[in-house]
Structure formats: C-alpha cells, structure tokens
Short mmCIF file of C-alpha atoms in Angstrom, two decimals:
data_model
loop_
_atom_site.label_atom_id
_atom_site.label_comp_id
_atom_site.label_asym_id
_atom_site.label_seq_id
_atom_site.Cartn_x
_atom_site.Cartn_y
_atom_site.Cartn_z
CA UNK A 158 153.75 147.08 182.93
CA UNK A 159 154.89 148.59 179.59
CA UNK A 160 158.44 149.29 181.11
CA UNK A 161 159.23 145.55 181.03
CA UNK A 162 158.55 145.28 177.36
CA UNK A 163 155.80 142.76 177.90
CA UNK A 164 152.22 143.75 177.92
CA UNK A 165 150.13 141.25 179.99
CA UNK A 166 146.49 140.61 178.85
CA UNK A 167 143.72 142.44 180.81
CA UNK A 168 141.31 139.87 181.76
CA UNK A 169 137.67 140.68 181.16
CA UNK A 170 134.27 139.21 180.89
CA UNK A 171 130.68 140.41 180.88
CA UNK A 172 131.07 140.69 184.72
CA UNK A 173 133.38 139.28 187.47
CA UNK A 174 130.80 136.61 188.74
CA UNK A 175 130.47 135.20 185.17
CA UNK A 176 134.34 135.05 184.70
CA UNK A 177 134.88 133.33 188.07
CA UNK A 178 132.17 130.81 187.43
CA UNK A 179 132.37 130.04 183.77
CA UNK A 180 136.03 130.48 182.58
CA UNK A 181 139.57 131.12 183.67
CA UNK A 182 142.86 131.61 181.63
CA UNK A 183 146.39 132.32 182.15
CA UNK A 184 147.81 135.81 181.12
CA UNK A 185 150.34 135.76 178.28
CA UNK A 186 152.51 138.24 176.39
CA UNK A 187 150.88 140.44 173.65
CA UNK A 188 154.03 141.66 172.12
CA UNK A 189 153.82 141.89 168.39
CA UNK A 190 155.40 138.94 166.45
CA UNK A 191 155.63 136.78 169.55
CA UNK A 192 153.70 133.44 169.05
CA UNK A 193 152.42 132.12 172.34
CA UNK A 194 150.35 129.29 173.75
CA UNK A 195 147.81 129.71 176.62
CA UNK A 196 145.26 127.39 178.38
CA UNK A 197 141.69 128.35 179.21
CA UNK A 198 139.34 126.29 181.29
CA UNK A 199 135.66 126.86 180.40
CA UNK A 200 132.29 125.49 181.34
CA UNK A 201 130.58 123.48 178.58
CA UNK A 202 128.21 125.62 176.50
CA UNK A 203 129.18 128.78 178.28
CA UNK A 204 130.68 131.75 176.77
CA UNK A 205 134.39 132.68 177.86
CA UNK A 206 135.62 136.14 177.02
CA UNK A 207 139.12 137.52 177.21
CA UNK A 208 139.74 141.31 176.79
CA UNK A 209 143.06 142.13 174.89
CA UNK A 210 144.39 145.71 175.52
CA UNK A 211 144.31 148.02 172.58
CA UNK A 212 145.82 150.87 174.43
CA UNK A 213 148.89 151.32 176.59
CA UNK A 214 151.08 151.99 173.72
CA UNK A 215 149.45 149.57 171.19
CA UNK A 216 148.85 151.14 167.90
CA UNK A 217 146.80 149.90 165.10
CA UNK A 218 145.71 146.21 165.53
CA UNK A 219 143.62 143.49 163.89
CA UNK A 220 142.69 140.12 165.30
CA UNK A 221 141.12 137.05 163.63
CA UNK A 222 140.58 133.36 164.12
CA UNK A 223 142.81 131.45 161.65
CA UNK A 224 142.25 127.83 163.03
CA UNK A 225 138.69 127.25 164.24
CA UNK A 226 137.99 125.10 167.28
CA UNK A 227 136.81 121.64 166.45
CA UNK A 228 134.11 121.24 169.37
CA UNK A 229 133.11 124.84 169.72
CA UNK A 230 133.27 128.28 168.24
CA UNK A 231 136.02 130.77 168.63
CA UNK A 232 135.47 134.55 167.47
CA UNK A 233 136.78 138.03 167.86
CA UNK A 234 133.59 140.11 168.12
CA UNK A 235 135.66 143.22 168.58
CA UNK A 236 139.35 144.20 168.00
CA UNK A 237 139.89 143.74 171.70
CA UNK A 238 137.83 140.55 172.57
CA UNK A 239 138.34 136.89 171.99
CA UNK A 240 135.34 134.73 172.71
CA UNK A 241 135.05 131.00 172.94
CA UNK A 242 131.83 128.84 173.32
CA UNK A 243 131.91 124.94 173.25
CA UNK A 244 129.05 123.05 171.65
CA UNK A 245 126.41 122.21 174.59
CA UNK A 246 127.29 118.96 176.40
CA UNK A 247 130.86 118.70 175.03
CA UNK A 248 133.53 117.80 177.68
CA UNK A 249 137.12 117.52 176.77
CA UNK A 250 139.97 119.29 174.98
CA UNK A 251 139.49 121.84 172.22
CA UNK A 252 141.86 124.20 170.62
CA UNK A 253 141.88 127.29 168.50
CA UNK A 254 144.38 129.93 166.95
CA UNK A 255 144.11 133.67 166.77
CA UNK A 256 146.31 135.69 164.62
CA UNK A 257 146.72 139.27 165.75
CA UNK A 258 148.65 142.00 163.67
CA UNK A 259 149.63 144.97 165.94
CA UNK A 260 152.08 147.84 166.41
CA UNK A 261 153.52 148.65 169.81
CA UNK A 262 154.90 152.02 170.42
CA UNK A 263 155.84 151.84 174.07
CA UNK A 264 159.59 152.31 173.94
CA UNK A 265 160.22 151.58 170.30
CA UNK A 266 158.03 150.68 167.31
CA UNK A 267 157.39 146.97 167.20
CA UNK A 268 155.28 145.70 164.44
CA UNK A 269 154.30 142.18 163.34
CA UNK A 270 151.75 139.21 163.46
CA UNK A 271 151.54 137.02 166.39
CA UNK A 272 149.73 133.67 166.50
CA UNK A 273 148.16 132.73 169.87
CA UNK A 274 147.32 129.00 170.25
CA UNK A 275 144.64 128.52 172.92
CA UNK A 276 144.25 125.09 174.34
CA UNK A 277 140.85 124.72 175.93
CA UNK A 278 139.85 122.38 178.87
CA UNK A 279 136.03 122.22 178.60
CA UNK A 280 134.58 121.03 181.92
CA UNK A 281 130.91 120.15 182.87
#
C-alpha cells in the first residue's frame, strides 16, 4: 500500500453492520498536499464515520472542518475520524470540506495541507 506512494483510507465505523446499513463511501488518496473530492451516501439522520490512517508512515497530522455542511453536521471527533450526520428528515445533496495537515515519511518526507471535499448523497 505505501510502496505505491498512495495511502488508501482505512474505512471504519462503530461496527461493520452500521457501516453497511447507514453509509458508504469511496476510498481516496490521503497523500499530504493532494486535494481530493469523494462521495458518501448516508442515511438521513444517521451518523457516518470514516477512519483516516494516522500510522503507516504518517507523521504528525491535524484535521479540521473548514467548510461546514449546509444540511447536517460534519466533525472530526479525533485526529483519525471524520463524522457526518444530516439533520433528521433531510434527503438530498450536502457537502463539506476537511483540511488535513500531515507529514508522510513512507519513502521520503512529504508535508503539506490537503483539502478533501466530501459530496454527500443523503437517502431516506
């Protein structure tokens, strides 16, 4: 995984059944300084958690929401977790942006800030 120079997100949730039932998302690059867009599909009013690796050659990192979702709440409860919850009853499209500053030491030192735009499809 690290040999390719791209670190894929490790998908996580509070449990596999909750992940399968309440949300799904596409993996994307977590290389420092690489801005990316990804798409999540979540159930209305249910939390969706994504775990971001903080090991496997990743040094110091920080993650914050820089553009809040309009019809829900995005948060980074830990340095390795992104959470989104739509407002109850909302169905449609939402969007938020995460900023992550990190250092990767896999093959060479890469430092920088990446902005991850998350396009969210909220379903009943």
